[in-house]
Amino acid sequence: MSFLFRVLLTLGILELGVSSVTAQHQVHLDVASFRNDDIAVKGGVVEMYVTVSGKNLTYQRRGPKLFQAAANVTLEAVRNDGTAVYQETLTLKPPVLRDTTAVIKNPLSFQKRINLPEGRYTVRAQMRDQYRATNVDIVEVPLTVEFGTGKPLLSSVVLLSRPASRSAVEANNFIRNGLSLTRAAGGLYARGMDKLYFYAELYNAPVGQALNVRYRLRTPKGSKDVATGQTTATAAQGKPTVVTGELDLSKVPAGDYSLTVEIRNSKNQVLSTQTTSLRRNPADYAPAGAVMPR
């Protein structure tokens, strides 16, 4: 065996090892929890936003030069003792393609909104390719539903691909407090997405008090801010206080980051804070907007 061949073989094995470690999930799961609109109900509203990549699905012939894939996605919410409190299976079918060699195969996104009692959960999404039994992917997200503290408390922070906007359409899973929310699927800010937007709700805030909203972007283990922003809000009466903001990402390099949002009162005291994760990849294409599941 020649020296060159041994070197190439070693590099090939190393590359396979790295690829297996860095392989990305085919299904992405975002989970957000909010206080129930009926404050007498103990528990919360949980939103599950799921995105399935179309690149690795198996496409079957549907007619002359027509091909289509299909995937089953099972969603579960499981207590720490293993008890399932919610389970549902949805079927996703990407648009029909005339050429399955196309590099870009549209991903599919959908959102479900359910009610859960207070407690600690694992939310799970399992994707199964209908036409290739071995093509299975599972992701899990830990979730705590707890809004009965009586103290100022932030909901989950929802990452958006565009600003939250007033909507006159009929209420649906994508509207909260009259605002239409367009998720940044998988927390991905990709090509052409040079601004980050977010939405959250603050509960139990002192009515009428001016609030200072500060937020910062850092690498997961970093101690220095990559980007910062701030805005103001006024505590609402009888309903959640809506918290929104935006950050310029145009100079933020590719990588993984954490966004921390904190609420301070007029005395500069921190009332509540919440953190979420995101990924910046200007070279990639972002998934299309979500659809209502059938």
Rosetta silent file (secondary structure, phi, psi, omega in degrees, C-alpha in Angstrom):
SEQUENCE: MSFLFRVLLTLGILELGVSSVTAQHQVHLDVASFRNDDIAVKGGVVEMYVTVSGKNLTYQRRGPKLFQAAANVTLEAVRNDGTAVYQETLTLKPPVLRDTTAVIKNPLSFQKRINLPEGRYTVRAQMRDQYRATNVDIVEVPLTVEFGTGKPLLSSVVLLSRPASRSAVEANNFIRNGLSLTRAAGGLYARGMDKLYFYAELYNAPVGQALNVRYRLRTPKGSKDVATGQTTATAAQGKPTVVTGELDLSKVPAGDYSLTVEIRNSKNQVLSTQTTSLRRNPADYAPAGAVMPR
SCORE:     score description
SCORE:     0.000 S_00000001
   1 L     0.000  124.158 -177.424    0.000    0.000    0.000 S_00000001
   2 L   -70.152  157.466  178.460    1.540    3.308   -1.097 S_00000001
   3 H   -60.837  -41.893 -178.859    2.094    6.173    1.343 S_00000001
   4 H   -62.127  -41.894 -179.994   -0.215    8.460   -0.671 S_00000001
   5 H   -64.089  -40.212  179.587   -3.014    5.889   -0.609 S_00000001
   6 H   -63.948  -39.273  178.406   -2.674    5.457    3.159 S_00000001
   7 H   -63.795  -45.802 -179.317   -2.868    9.236    3.638 S_00000001
   8 H   -64.177  -38.950  179.139   -5.958    9.529    1.440 S_00000001
   9 H   -64.309  -42.745  178.846   -7.603    6.594    3.221 S_00000001
  10 H   -62.794  -43.756  178.916   -6.926    8.161    6.627 S_00000001
  11 H   -62.900  -38.297  179.901   -8.333   11.506    5.510 S_00000001
  12 H   -64.458  -40.978  178.881  -11.412    9.756    4.137 S_00000001
  13 H   -65.499  -42.218  178.295  -12.054    7.979    7.451 S_00000001
  14 H   -62.052  -41.118 -179.431  -11.613   11.227    9.364 S_00000001
  15 H   -63.815  -40.531  178.215  -14.010   13.004    7.023 S_00000001
  16 H   -63.179  -39.648  179.057  -16.636   10.304    7.530 S_00000001
  17 H   -63.369  -44.496  179.408  -16.250   10.639   11.295 S_00000001
  18 H   -64.574  -41.080 -179.210  -16.671   14.405   11.192 S_00000001
  19 H   -61.965  -40.616 -178.262  -19.668   14.114    8.872 S_00000001
  20 H   -67.504  -33.199 -178.905  -21.421   11.689   11.210 S_00000001
  21 H   -73.619  -39.454 -173.071  -20.857   13.998   14.185 S_00000001
  22 H   -93.858    3.588 -178.795  -21.992   17.180   12.430 S_00000001
  23 L   -57.115  133.111 -177.314  -24.918   15.623   10.550 S_00000001
  24 L   -89.305  152.859  176.845  -27.930   17.859   10.910 S_00000001
  25 L   -67.573  148.256  174.540  -31.391   16.707   11.870 S_00000001
  26 L   -83.328  -21.014  178.609  -33.971   16.330    9.125 S_00000001
  27 E  -120.441  133.438  177.528  -36.684   17.536   11.492 S_00000001
  28 E  -114.490  139.287 -176.592  -36.443   20.728   13.565 S_00000001
  29 E  -128.498  119.818  172.713  -38.667   21.382   16.566 S_00000001
  30 E  -109.484  134.498 -179.035  -39.275   24.767   18.205 S_00000001
  31 E  -127.872  131.456  177.158  -41.351   24.834   21.375 S_00000001
  32 E  -133.426  143.450  178.637  -42.772   27.918   23.112 S_00000001
  33 E  -124.280  142.492 -179.142  -45.044   28.159   26.142 S_00000001
  34 E  -133.953  156.579  176.318  -47.413   30.959   27.179 S_00000001
  35 E   -67.171  143.699  177.241  -49.807   31.481   30.061 S_00000001
  36 L   -62.312  140.476  179.510  -53.351   30.358   29.387 S_00000001
  37 L   -59.884  -32.069  174.863  -55.652   33.253   28.436 S_00000001
  38 L   -89.552   98.961 -173.119  -57.979   32.047   31.180 S_00000001
  39 L   -65.845  -12.631  177.159  -55.797   32.759   34.229 S_00000001
  40 L   -76.060  -15.591 -179.803  -58.086   30.559   36.349 S_00000001
  41 L   -91.396  119.923  178.702  -56.769   27.552   34.409 S_00000001
  42 L   -78.973  122.620 -177.651  -53.507   26.236   35.822 S_00000001
  43 L   140.338 -162.071 -177.626  -51.214   25.395   32.979 S_00000001
  44 E  -152.613  172.198  174.690  -50.177   26.954   29.729 S_00000001
  45 E   -99.491  126.468 -177.751  -50.528   27.118   25.981 S_00000001
  46 E  -113.683  128.611  177.520  -47.744   25.290   24.159 S_00000001
  47 E  -109.216  128.612  178.124  -46.857   25.985   20.540 S_00000001
  48 E  -115.473  117.363 -178.951  -44.888   23.388   18.587 S_00000001
  49 E  -110.293  118.998 -172.435  -43.360   24.572   15.340 S_00000001
  50 E  -118.417  135.267  176.068  -42.001   21.750   13.183 S_00000001
  51 E  -127.587  127.318  179.102  -39.888   21.931   10.025 S_00000001
  52 E  -112.606  125.483  178.180  -39.046   18.870    7.921 S_00000001
  53 L   -68.392  141.330  178.207  -36.249   19.054    5.372 S_00000001
  54 L   -94.873   -3.478 -172.292  -37.204   17.941    1.875 S_00000001
  55 L   -71.580  -34.527 -172.990  -33.647   17.128    0.797 S_00000001
  56 L  -106.008    5.576  177.694  -33.395   13.600    2.198 S_00000001
  57 L   -75.648  156.359  179.099  -36.938   12.356    1.653 S_00000001
  58 L   -90.503  126.318 -178.585  -37.654    9.596   -0.869 S_00000001
  59 L  -100.913  129.132  179.125  -39.596   10.763   -3.926 S_00000001
  60 E  -105.741  150.610  179.695  -41.982    8.363   -5.659 S_00000001
  61 E   -68.817  131.967  178.665  -43.285    8.637   -9.202 S_00000001
  62 E  -116.548    0.549 -179.272  -46.771   10.186   -9.342 S_00000001
  63 E   162.598 -178.512  178.354  -47.073   10.418  -13.126 S_00000001
  64 L   -56.423  113.960  178.769  -44.995   11.124  -16.225 S_00000001
  65 L    59.112   30.442  177.622  -42.021   13.145  -14.925 S_00000001
  66 E  -125.304  129.451 -176.889  -43.876   13.838  -11.670 S_00000001
  67 E  -135.369  146.044  178.821  -42.459   12.886   -8.263 S_00000001
  68 E  -148.051  147.215  177.349  -43.586   13.459   -4.682 S_00000001
  69 L  -108.146  171.010  176.245  -42.401   12.586   -1.191 S_00000001
  70 L  -155.305  144.614  179.408  -44.337   12.100    2.045 S_00000001
  71 E  -140.257  141.984  173.102  -43.426   12.032    5.719 S_00000001
  72 E  -100.116  129.122  177.951  -45.292   11.188    8.900 S_00000001
  73 E  -117.167  119.600  177.357  -44.505   13.379   11.898 S_00000001
  74 E  -102.224  123.725  177.767  -45.551   12.169   15.348 S_00000001
  75 E  -104.691  137.750  178.985  -45.650   14.802   18.086 S_00000001
  76 E  -139.962  145.769  168.380  -45.644   13.839   21.757 S_00000001
  77 E  -120.982  118.251 -172.172  -45.581   15.615   25.105 S_00000001
  78 E  -122.218  131.731  175.137  -44.340   13.271   27.826 S_00000001
  79 E   -69.667  167.180 -179.963  -44.070   13.875   31.565 S_00000001
  80 L   -62.826  -23.691  178.601  -40.839   13.049   33.387 S_00000001
  81 L   -85.135    3.937  177.808  -42.409    9.803   34.648 S_00000001
  82 L    93.581   -2.607 -179.636  -42.919    8.676   31.027 S_00000001
  83 L   -76.527  124.783  177.990  -46.665    9.403   30.873 S_00000001
  84 E   -83.838  124.339  178.661  -47.731   10.779   27.481 S_00000001
  85 E  -103.569   -9.940  177.931  -50.245   13.625   27.841 S_00000001
  86 E  -155.557  137.709  174.564  -50.431   14.429   24.132 S_00000001
  87 E  -153.513  136.780  179.886  -49.759   12.504   20.926 S_00000001
  88 E  -156.838  140.779  177.100  -50.679   13.214   17.321 S_00000001
  89 E  -115.378  129.712 -178.941  -49.421   12.063   13.904 S_00000001
  90 E  -120.641  145.756  178.156  -49.529   14.367   10.885 S_00000001
  91 E  -105.909  128.357  179.649  -48.761   13.600    7.235 S_00000001
  92 E  -114.309  136.304  177.394  -46.714   16.076    5.212 S_00000001
  93 L  -130.546  112.029  177.419  -46.435   16.056    1.436 S_00000001
  94 L   -65.275  164.576  177.695  -44.020   18.441   -0.287 S_00000001
  95 L   -59.080  151.808  178.089  -44.986   19.940   -3.669 S_00000001
  96 L   -66.349  136.203  179.045  -44.736   17.673   -6.714 S_00000001
  97 E  -111.917  147.574  173.525  -41.369   17.890   -8.476 S_00000001
  98 L   -94.511  -18.206 -178.717  -40.537   17.303  -12.128 S_00000001
  99 L  -137.933  107.219 -177.594  -36.838   16.859  -11.407 S_00000001
 100 L   -78.666   -3.167  176.382  -35.767   15.058   -8.222 S_00000001
 101 L   -86.695   -1.737  179.976  -32.128   15.997   -8.808 S_00000001
 102 L   -57.829  136.168 -177.730  -32.922   19.616   -7.950 S_00000001
 103 L   -67.406  -40.990 -177.571  -30.610   20.835   -5.198 S_00000001
 104 L   -95.501  112.070  174.046  -33.314   22.833   -3.437 S_00000001
 105 L  -115.508  118.138 -170.744  -36.222   20.735   -2.243 S_00000001
 106 L   -56.222  128.697  171.492  -38.641   22.853   -0.269 S_00000001
 107 L   -74.909  163.734  178.898  -38.864   22.042    3.432 S_00000001
 108 E  -119.372  137.031  178.566  -42.273   21.928    5.080 S_00000001
 109 E  -128.224  145.669  174.048  -43.234   23.714    8.282 S_00000001
 110 E  -149.293  166.019 -178.831  -46.359   23.595   10.416 S_00000001
 111 E  -134.544  137.156  174.251  -47.470   24.688   13.865 S_00000001
 112 E  -119.624  144.700  178.348  -49.673   23.089   16.518 S_00000001
 113 E  -125.475  120.820 -178.115  -51.077   24.831   19.586 S_00000001
 114 E  -132.483  164.355  174.555  -52.177   22.738   22.582 S_00000001
 115 E  -102.463  137.045  177.413  -52.970   23.225   26.276 S_00000001
 116 E  -132.599  143.731  174.165  -50.886   21.446   28.920 S_00000001
 117 L   -66.768  164.765  176.908  -51.169   21.335   32.725 S_00000001
 118 L   -62.692  145.540  179.710  -48.310   22.734   34.774 S_00000001
 119 E   153.171 -177.805  178.322  -45.312   20.436   34.966 S_00000001
 120 E  -107.648  134.387 -173.190  -42.080   19.349   33.350 S_00000001
 121 E  -135.336  163.814  163.265  -42.204   17.674   29.956 S_00000001
 122 E  -117.280  121.825  177.258  -40.212   16.330   27.062 S_00000001
 123 E   -98.723  127.694 -172.775  -41.684   17.366   23.724 S_00000001
 124 E  -124.386  138.472  172.566  -40.737   14.945   20.958 S_00000001
 125 E  -122.835  123.143  178.544  -41.022   15.045   17.171 S_00000001
 126 E  -117.238  122.318 -179.904  -40.448   11.842   15.209 S_00000001
 127 E  -104.236  130.507  176.216  -40.221   11.964   11.426 S_00000001
 128 E  -125.504  126.024  175.541  -40.704    8.836    9.303 S_00000001
 129 E   -71.047  124.332 -177.635  -40.211    8.748    5.551 S_00000001
 130 L   -65.923  -25.921 -173.260  -43.295    7.036    4.060 S_00000001
 131 L  -110.445    6.613  174.468  -41.285    5.536    1.220 S_00000001
 132 L  -149.402  101.394 -171.078  -38.080    4.525    3.065 S_00000001
 133 L   -60.596  -27.517 -177.384  -38.611    2.777    6.397 S_00000001
 134 L   -80.558  -10.614 -177.854  -35.017    3.297    7.524 S_00000001
 135 L   -88.705   91.536 -177.941  -35.235    7.075    7.166 S_00000001
 136 E  -130.430  140.922  177.099  -36.266    8.118   10.690 S_00000001
 137 E  -140.580  138.973 -178.137  -35.279   11.157   12.712 S_00000001
 138 E  -131.172  133.488  173.011  -36.187   12.113   16.298 S_00000001
 139 E  -128.285  148.049  179.959  -35.641   15.354   18.189 S_00000001
 140 E  -131.431  142.549  179.632  -36.563   16.138   21.798 S_00000001
 141 E  -131.080  125.760  175.312  -36.938   19.460   23.625 S_00000001
 142 E   -72.399  146.445 -177.329  -37.296   19.835   27.424 S_00000001
 143 E  -145.403  133.671  172.753  -40.182   22.069   28.523 S_00000001
 144 E  -115.760  124.942  177.051  -41.350   23.503   31.829 S_00000001
 145 E  -107.643  109.281 -177.414  -44.899   24.860   32.041 S_00000001
 146 L  -158.636  110.586 -177.897  -45.232   27.057   35.118 S_00000001
 147 L  -129.877   11.772 -174.995  -46.993   30.415   35.288 S_00000001
 148 L   -96.635   24.927 -175.360  -48.487   30.469   38.797 S_00000001
 149 L   -76.843  -28.053 -177.191  -45.636   32.321   40.546 S_00000001
 150 L    82.541  -10.350  177.955  -47.428   35.690   40.843 S_00000001
 151 L   -95.599  160.342  174.951  -44.161   37.471   40.079 S_00000001
 152 L   -54.181  131.409 -173.356  -43.300   39.211   36.780 S_00000001
 153 E  -146.636  130.089  176.742  -42.499   36.409   34.384 S_00000001
 154 E   -85.809  142.748  171.139  -41.497   36.246   30.714 S_00000001
 155 L   -74.371 -174.526  169.183  -42.925   33.637   28.392 S_00000001
 156 L   -61.406  152.086  175.143  -40.742   31.812   25.898 S_00000001
 157 L   -93.655  123.419 -178.426  -39.025   34.075   23.377 S_00000001
 158 E   -99.175  123.017  178.551  -40.268   33.382   19.837 S_00000001
 159 E   -84.015  132.650 -174.643  -37.781   34.056   17.032 S_00000001
 160 E  -120.515  151.424  176.491  -39.336   35.663   13.964 S_00000001
 161 L   -92.763  -12.017  175.735  -38.262   36.129   10.351 S_00000001
 162 L  -148.698  162.583 -175.897  -40.261   39.364   10.034 S_00000001
 163 L   -62.002  144.971  172.337  -41.699   41.906   12.478 S_00000001
 164 L   -62.592  132.758 -174.295  -44.821   40.974   14.427 S_00000001
 165 E  -134.811  150.448  177.721  -47.667   42.825   12.724 S_00000001
 166 E   -62.905  137.437 -177.118  -51.322   43.571   13.366 S_00000001
 167 L  -126.215  137.034  178.682  -53.574   41.124   11.593 S_00000001
 168 L  -102.108    2.473 -178.110  -57.188   41.468   10.548 S_00000001
 169 L   -79.952  167.714 -179.105  -57.574   37.845    9.492 S_00000001
 170 L   -62.107  144.323 -177.564  -59.484   35.235   11.433 S_00000001
 171 L   -55.562  137.580  177.633  -57.727   33.951   14.555 S_00000001
 172 L  -151.969 -174.170 -175.233  -55.384   31.024   13.940 S_00000001
 173 L   -65.414  -14.147 -174.963  -52.263   29.328   15.324 S_00000001
 174 L  -101.529    8.029 -178.695  -49.992   32.077   14.035 S_00000001
 175 E  -118.891  132.088  172.938  -51.659   34.985   15.868 S_00000001
 176 E  -134.529  131.006 -179.129  -51.105   36.024   19.474 S_00000001
 177 L    51.983   38.004  178.046  -52.621   39.145   21.028 S_00000001
 178 L    78.534    2.701 -178.928  -53.754   40.276   17.589 S_00000001
 179 E  -105.907  134.680  176.881  -50.234   40.047   16.159 S_00000001
 180 E   -86.187  127.007 -175.668  -49.303   37.794   13.251 S_00000001
 181 L  -114.219  123.655  177.146  -46.069   35.892   13.981 S_00000001
 182 L  -108.438  106.030 -174.218  -43.875   34.438   11.234 S_00000001
 183 E   -65.340  147.486  164.745  -41.417   32.024   12.825 S_00000001
 184 L   -88.773   97.184 -170.938  -37.750   31.750   11.913 S_00000001
 185 H   -57.054  130.941  179.842  -37.950   27.988   11.506 S_00000001
 186 H    66.696   13.831 -177.364  -35.397   26.090   13.561 S_00000001
 187 H    65.034   24.712 -176.556  -34.060   29.412   14.831 S_00000001
 188 E   -94.605  127.451  171.524  -32.239   29.750   11.497 S_00000001
 189 E  -113.197  105.702 -168.143  -31.319   33.157   10.088 S_00000001
 190 L  -110.316 -155.706 -175.589  -30.131   32.380    6.586 S_00000001
 191 L   -55.851  129.166  178.083  -29.434   34.090    3.275 S_00000001
 192 L    81.106   -4.723 -179.387  -31.046   37.519    3.028 S_00000001
 193 L   -99.588   81.682 -174.866  -32.204   37.476    6.667 S_00000001
 194 L   -92.052    1.949  176.729  -30.131   40.346    8.016 S_00000001
 195 E  -132.529  138.028  175.465  -32.474   41.220   10.870 S_00000001
 196 E  -100.027  134.689  175.243  -33.617   39.199   13.858 S_00000001
 197 E  -123.813  151.266  177.986  -37.097   39.837   15.286 S_00000001
 198 E  -144.385  161.858  179.351  -38.620   38.364   18.428 S_00000001
 199 E  -139.103  139.002  174.526  -41.879   38.212   20.366 S_00000001
 200 E  -152.793  169.290  178.088  -42.553   37.428   24.036 S_00000001
 201 E  -127.440  137.076  177.696  -45.170   38.085   26.694 S_00000001
 202 E  -108.143  128.690 -179.101  -44.628   39.437   30.197 S_00000001
 203 E  -109.455  153.108  174.496  -47.078   38.398   32.913 S_00000001
 204 L    62.017   28.033  178.300  -47.841   39.935   36.318 S_00000001
 205 L   -77.868  146.323  176.859  -46.079   43.223   35.527 S_00000001
 206 L   -58.147  120.111 -172.702  -46.953   46.270   37.697 S_00000001
 207 L   -57.920  133.072  175.215  -49.797   47.934   35.767 S_00000001
 208 L    79.795   -6.803 -177.392  -48.873   51.137   33.974 S_00000001
 209 L   -76.849  138.123  176.326  -45.197   50.949   34.886 S_00000001
 210 E   -73.696  134.209 -176.934  -42.647   51.840   32.216 S_00000001
 211 E  -120.100  143.144  176.528  -40.420   48.891   31.411 S_00000001
 212 E  -106.072  123.650 -179.236  -37.007   48.750   29.803 S_00000001
 213 E  -104.357  117.061  178.647  -36.417   45.806   27.490 S_00000001
 214 E  -117.572  141.999  179.803  -32.767   44.894   26.936 S_00000001
 215 E  -146.545  148.803 -175.593  -31.503   42.076   24.770 S_00000001
 216 E  -143.415  152.319  179.673  -28.127   40.751   23.731 S_00000001
 217 E  -115.608  128.792  178.649  -26.646   38.178   21.380 S_00000001
 218 E  -138.529  160.084  169.135  -23.706   36.013   22.444 S_00000001
 219 L   -69.458  157.091 -173.373  -21.987   32.815   21.411 S_00000001
 220 L   -52.010  -37.301 -178.818  -23.152   29.872   23.582 S_00000001
 221 L  -113.182   11.769 -176.783  -20.108   30.033   25.883 S_00000001
 222 L   -83.649  157.530  178.098  -19.112   33.632   25.233 S_00000001
 223 L  -114.039   -2.816  179.659  -19.039   36.462   27.743 S_00000001
 224 L  -108.496  142.977  179.558  -18.948   39.328   25.230 S_00000001
 225 L   -75.552  131.611  174.337  -21.976   40.714   23.405 S_00000001
 226 L   -85.539  -35.419  176.792  -21.989   40.219   19.629 S_00000001
 227 E  -155.018  148.759  179.598  -24.984   42.529   19.216 S_00000001
 228 E  -137.275  160.516  176.095  -27.281   44.402   21.617 S_00000001
 229 E  -159.169  165.746  175.380  -30.547   46.287   21.510 S_00000001
 230 E  -155.416  155.718  177.720  -33.142   47.845   23.755 S_00000001
 231 E  -153.604 -177.506  179.956  -36.666   49.167   23.615 S_00000001
 232 E  -125.374  160.002  176.174  -39.437   50.129   26.026 S_00000001
 233 E  -149.675  157.172  176.767  -42.838   48.745   26.956 S_00000001
 234 E  -115.759  127.003 -177.245  -45.679   49.733   29.258 S_00000001
 235 L   -58.174  126.741 -177.834  -47.157   47.120   31.555 S_00000001
 236 L   -85.320  158.649  178.807  -50.671   46.257   30.360 S_00000001
 237 L  -107.120  129.724  175.703  -53.701   45.815   32.590 S_00000001
 238 L    75.671    5.714  178.762  -55.778   42.640   32.479 S_00000001
 239 L  -157.468  166.372  179.347  -53.698   41.055   29.724 S_00000001
 240 L   -63.548  149.046  173.287  -50.112   40.091   28.933 S_00000001
 241 E   -87.584  119.203 -178.437  -47.639   42.850   28.160 S_00000001
 242 E   -75.528  131.875  179.093  -46.365   42.315   24.610 S_00000001
 243 E  -121.769  119.379  178.139  -42.580   42.468   24.266 S_00000001
 244 E  -132.280  161.028  178.274  -41.018   42.780   20.798 S_00000001
 245 E  -170.394  174.930  179.107  -37.645   43.809   19.448 S_00000001
 246 E  -148.080  156.013  177.988  -35.164   43.484   16.600 S_00000001
 247 E  -136.205  142.970  175.518  -31.416   43.126   16.039 S_00000001
 248 E   -82.435  121.032 -178.817  -29.223   43.847   13.013 S_00000001
 249 L  -104.881    3.174 -171.889  -27.463   40.627   11.955 S_00000001
 250 L   -58.956  -28.519 -179.312  -25.749   41.964    8.833 S_00000001
 251 L  -107.641    8.545  179.173  -22.328   41.974   10.533 S_00000001
 252 L   -87.392  120.755 -178.509  -22.864   38.862   12.656 S_00000001
 253 L   -69.548  165.190  178.394  -20.744   35.950   11.341 S_00000001
 254 L   -61.579  145.391  178.889  -22.097   32.456   10.798 S_00000001
 255 E   151.422 -179.211  177.791  -22.418   30.353   13.920 S_00000001
 256 E   -95.950  141.730 -176.568  -24.578   29.410   16.893 S_00000001
 257 E  -141.856  164.325  171.601  -25.760   32.089   19.307 S_00000001
 258 E  -121.681  136.729  177.452  -27.990   32.658   22.311 S_00000001
 259 E  -106.855  122.519  178.530  -30.409   35.585   22.573 S_00000001
 260 E  -112.095  128.005  177.929  -31.131   36.805   26.097 S_00000001
 261 E  -115.127  129.451  178.423  -34.056   39.139   26.762 S_00000001
 262 E  -130.995  145.696 -179.892  -34.407   40.860   30.125 S_00000001
 263 E  -109.828  128.063  178.949  -37.043   43.181   31.535 S_00000001
 264 E  -121.243  147.759  177.350  -36.027   45.967   33.934 S_00000001
 265 L   -88.160 -173.387 -177.037  -38.220   48.384   35.896 S_00000001
 266 L   -65.303  -18.363  178.177  -37.755   52.136   36.336 S_00000001
 267 L   -94.203   10.113  179.556  -35.210   51.445   39.106 S_00000001
 268 L    67.490   21.603  176.381  -33.138   49.340   36.698 S_00000001
 269 L   -87.975  137.788  179.801  -33.999   46.170   38.617 S_00000001
 270 E   -75.386  120.665  178.864  -34.291   42.962   36.584 S_00000001
 271 E   -89.675  -39.352 -178.937  -37.868   41.660   36.748 S_00000001
 272 E  -163.659  152.700  178.875  -37.509   38.642   34.468 S_00000001
 273 E  -142.143  152.055 -179.322  -35.165   37.180   31.882 S_00000001
 274 E  -149.188  145.263 -177.591  -35.419   34.529   29.178 S_00000001
 275 E  -129.322  144.920  175.627  -32.931   32.981   26.732 S_00000001
 276 E  -141.282  163.214 -176.605  -33.292   31.154   23.426 S_00000001
 277 E  -107.046  152.238  177.990  -30.905   29.713   20.830 S_00000001
 278 E  -150.032  168.298  179.761  -30.470   30.555   17.160 S_00000001
 279 E  -132.625  133.796  178.572  -28.197   29.849   14.227 S_00000001
 280 E  -108.429  121.370 -179.473  -26.771   32.315   11.721 S_00000001
 281 L  -146.405   85.467 -176.450  -25.891   30.902    8.272 S_00000001
 282 L   -64.624  -14.539 -177.615  -25.834   33.494    5.456 S_00000001
 283 L   -88.243  -10.716 -174.951  -24.814   30.836    2.913 S_00000001
 284 L  -101.598  166.632  175.006  -27.927   28.693    3.396 S_00000001
 285 L  -100.185  138.644 -179.998  -31.550   29.095    2.326 S_00000001
 286 L   -81.940  149.817  174.654  -34.206   29.472    4.992 S_00000001
 287 L   -61.353  153.199  177.837  -37.286   27.214    5.043 S_00000001
 288 L   -70.783  170.799  179.751  -40.466   28.618    3.572 S_00000001
 289 L   -63.186  159.673 -175.931  -43.311   29.850    5.763 S_00000001
 290 L   -76.929  161.369  174.600  -45.450   27.388    7.668 S_00000001
 291 E  -124.075  156.944  176.497  -48.764   25.925    6.593 S_00000001
 292 L   -74.287  129.281 -178.007  -51.719   24.808    8.660 S_00000001
 293 L   -67.674  150.172  177.902  -51.542   20.987    9.046 S_00000001
 294 L   -96.507    0.000    0.000  -54.263   18.815    7.547 S_00000001
